[in-house]
Amino acid sequence: MKKYIVITGASSGIGAATAKAFAGRGENLILIARRAELLQDLKDEIAKISPESDVVIKICDLACSENVLALWDELKSYELKALINNAGFGDYGAVGEQNLDKTEQMLQLNVVALTLLSSLFARDYKYKPVQLINISSAGGYSIVPNAAAYCASKFFVSAFTEGLHRELAQDKETKMQAKVLAPAATKTEFGSVATDDADYDYDAAFKRYHSSEEMAEFLLALYDSDACVGAVNRDSFEFSLSKPRFDYAGK
């Protein structure tokens, strides 16, 4: 039976680059995002990279919990080998001055959808040799000015995933691995969405940043390892693999 790697937020940025990187290994993919045209373009591109890869696209707005649950029901007809929870976005601005509708949508996507999918995946697959990789951020381990809500959402991702990693380690029967990828500045649509500035300039905003393709390479390095955390240092921009970073009260 074919096995698939699921990637959410696959229509652009790190998600799309990761899909192409896995396709380069001949993997079968299920690509999930809201924008149908971009997903179809990506599927067509992957067909040239890896004609043998089976690519399934699913159009879904994960900011709605009902959609997440319906999506998981659809995925039950496939055998999965990995879930990459990449869907998410940022919302920059001082607390009290943000668009609350946008903030709520961000929390639904960054926190609720990710938690639901991770939990369903763990429920159905924790005794199988699979991987869960949740995309956090350097802002999931340090607080960035004017991004308190966004960082809090990514602290949740980091803490939740590290916590799941610890839980899985307690059960000798489990084969599932839970991991966190924490990028620093990466040139994607993130800046424009987070700032509501269509002309957002990464060169003006950052002295250094990574490309989506570089982050996809880091993600594959994490995937190939037994590490829990793959993180970019915000100062040096070096990537490293490590054990969980948060303190754990359990034995």
XYZ file of C-alpha atoms in Angstrom:
251
model
C 0.000 0.000 0.000
C 1.272 3.452 -0.900
C 2.311 5.703 1.969
C 1.943 9.470 1.899
C 3.481 12.532 3.476
C 0.856 15.169 4.309
C 1.877 18.823 4.124
C -0.471 21.621 5.175
C 0.020 25.166 3.960
C 1.578 23.639 0.854
C 0.634 26.244 -1.739
C 3.683 28.482 -1.229
C 6.746 29.197 0.887
C 8.240 26.516 3.104
C 5.327 24.166 2.443
C 5.763 24.205 -1.326
C 9.552 23.950 -1.086
C 9.227 20.996 1.299
C 6.830 19.253 -1.060
C 9.334 19.558 -3.898
C 12.175 18.382 -1.657
C 10.266 15.251 -0.645
C 9.247 14.701 -4.264
C 12.950 14.683 -5.093
C 13.103 11.563 -2.937
C 10.202 9.980 -4.813
C 7.729 10.364 -1.946
C 3.954 10.328 -2.398
C 2.333 13.521 -1.166
C -0.979 14.906 0.037
C -0.853 18.684 -0.297
C -3.345 20.835 1.591
C -4.059 24.557 1.280
C -6.821 27.055 0.471
C -5.582 28.180 -2.950
C -6.533 25.594 -5.545
C -4.707 27.141 -8.489
C -1.378 27.304 -6.664
C -1.751 23.713 -5.474
C -2.460 22.532 -9.009
C 0.587 24.446 -10.290
C 2.692 22.773 -7.599
C 1.325 19.347 -8.498
C 2.219 19.960 -12.150
C 5.732 21.034 -11.172
C 6.222 17.965 -8.986
C 5.128 15.745 -11.879
C 8.218 16.950 -13.738
C 10.495 16.480 -10.713
C 9.244 13.023 -9.824
C 6.813 11.425 -12.308
C 6.544 8.344 -10.078
C 5.242 10.306 -7.088
C 1.507 10.224 -6.485
C 0.355 13.715 -5.533
C -3.086 14.333 -4.042
C -4.305 17.891 -3.521
C -7.014 18.871 -1.072
C -8.495 22.350 -0.846
C -9.249 23.202 2.757
C -9.435 26.245 5.013
C -7.978 24.832 8.235
C -8.938 27.924 10.223
C -12.364 26.283 10.597
C -12.325 23.334 13.020
C -15.168 21.583 11.201
C -13.036 21.580 8.057
C -10.113 20.073 9.952
C -12.236 17.200 11.253
C -13.762 16.601 7.823
C -10.299 16.608 6.265
C -9.079 13.966 8.697
C -12.005 11.756 7.764
C -10.910 12.065 4.134
C -7.325 11.166 5.028
C -8.409 7.896 6.628
C -8.464 6.275 3.190
C -4.691 6.825 2.871
C -1.781 5.281 4.766
C 0.369 8.101 6.114
C 4.072 8.110 6.969
C 4.422 11.748 8.042
C 2.377 14.855 8.801
C 3.989 18.260 8.348
C 1.850 20.923 10.049
C 3.127 23.947 8.170
C -0.080 25.991 7.766
C -0.004 29.211 9.746
C 0.625 32.930 9.542
C 1.836 35.873 11.589
C 0.075 38.956 12.908
C 2.335 41.857 13.842
C 1.166 44.809 15.895
C 0.898 46.014 19.457
C -1.605 44.247 21.711
C -4.805 46.285 21.734
C -4.148 47.682 18.272
C -4.494 44.501 16.237
C -7.350 43.448 14.025
C -9.039 40.967 16.343
C -10.635 39.047 13.488
C -7.189 38.438 12.020
C -5.753 37.540 15.429
C -8.549 35.051 16.040
C -8.029 33.445 12.635
C -4.284 33.205 13.346
C -4.899 31.428 16.640
C -7.399 29.081 15.021
C -4.848 28.106 12.382
C -1.583 28.212 14.345
C -2.950 26.599 17.512
C -6.331 24.912 17.132
C -5.937 23.310 13.695
C -2.402 22.160 14.482
C -3.507 20.665 17.815
C -6.458 18.850 16.271
C -4.425 17.360 13.428
C -1.535 16.408 15.714
C -3.895 14.775 18.208
C -5.778 12.835 15.548
C -2.504 11.708 14.003
C -1.192 10.555 17.391
C -4.444 8.751 18.144
C -4.400 6.790 14.897
C -0.669 6.355 14.226
C 1.407 6.461 17.423
C 2.194 2.755 17.225
C 3.417 3.057 13.646
C 6.835 4.318 12.447
C 5.639 7.795 11.438
C 6.760 11.367 12.009
C 4.930 14.510 13.026
C 6.787 17.737 12.295
C 5.137 20.925 13.534
C 6.443 24.227 12.215
C 7.077 26.666 15.033
C 9.411 29.662 14.827
C 12.407 31.275 16.451
C 9.534 33.307 17.915
C 8.371 30.081 19.520
C 11.381 30.179 21.818
C 11.931 33.940 22.191
C 9.516 36.886 22.174
C 9.710 39.293 19.243
C 8.658 42.968 19.675
C 5.139 43.756 18.418
C 4.381 40.075 17.919
C 3.185 38.952 21.345
C 0.156 37.008 20.128
C 2.051 35.418 17.253
C 4.947 34.382 19.482
C 2.519 33.035 22.061
C 0.925 30.873 19.368
C 4.333 29.529 18.392
C 5.378 28.999 22.023
C 2.282 26.803 22.156
C 3.425 24.882 19.083
C 6.888 24.340 20.552
C 5.652 23.383 24.029
C 2.847 21.161 22.725
C 5.110 19.292 20.333
C 7.932 18.895 22.822
C 5.354 17.681 25.335
C 4.045 15.119 22.864
C 7.628 14.058 22.136
C 8.121 13.430 25.869
C 4.830 11.534 26.167
C 5.715 9.257 23.278
C 9.105 8.538 24.840
C 7.386 7.250 27.987
C 5.652 4.453 26.086
C 8.101 1.848 24.833
C 5.505 0.543 22.388
C 5.180 3.794 20.435
C 7.059 4.252 17.171
C 5.820 7.737 16.286
C 8.221 10.685 16.534
C 7.128 14.281 17.230
C 9.439 17.095 16.168
C 9.584 20.895 15.985
C 11.072 22.982 13.187
C 11.803 26.562 14.277
C 12.783 28.870 11.390
C 14.042 32.401 11.840
C 13.426 35.022 9.129
C 12.544 33.228 5.894
C 11.654 35.003 2.666
C 8.058 33.944 1.994
C 4.639 35.592 1.988
C 4.905 35.660 5.789
C 6.165 39.251 6.006
C 3.456 40.684 3.789
C 0.686 38.847 5.636
C 2.022 39.605 9.112
C 2.371 43.330 8.428
C -0.490 43.782 5.937
C 2.070 45.278 3.573
C 2.005 43.845 0.068
C 5.377 45.513 -0.637
C 7.119 44.092 2.442
C 10.882 44.191 1.818
C 12.910 41.417 3.453
C 16.182 43.074 2.443
C 15.194 46.231 4.299
C 13.823 44.367 7.313
C 16.609 41.837 7.870
C 20.354 41.674 7.479
C 20.044 37.933 6.930
C 17.279 35.513 6.104
C 16.836 32.059 4.634
C 15.034 31.005 1.484
C 12.163 28.531 1.531
C 14.419 26.025 -0.192
C 17.034 26.310 2.562
C 14.361 25.744 5.215
C 13.124 22.701 3.311
C 16.658 21.301 3.448
C 16.716 21.901 7.214
C 13.351 20.188 7.562
C 14.629 17.118 5.733
C 17.692 17.088 7.997
C 15.340 17.061 10.996
C 13.240 14.352 9.351
C 16.317 12.179 8.837
C 17.468 12.604 12.446
C 16.326 11.400 15.854
C 16.348 14.966 17.204
C 13.234 16.630 18.593
C 14.064 20.228 17.662
C 15.544 21.693 14.514
C 16.075 25.415 15.049
C 17.686 28.393 13.393
C 19.678 30.706 15.665
C 18.273 34.240 15.291
C 21.741 35.808 15.624
C 24.027 33.490 13.666
C 21.338 31.983 11.414
C 22.994 28.619 11.887
C 20.742 25.564 11.972
C 21.125 22.936 14.679
C 19.402 19.775 15.866
C 18.794 19.190 19.555
C 16.838 17.501 22.311
C 13.707 19.260 23.652
C 14.488 22.730 24.986
C 11.752 23.264 27.567
C 12.009 21.930 31.094
C 9.935 18.825 31.713
C 8.520 17.975 35.142
C 8.090 14.300 34.366
C 10.701 11.646 34.994
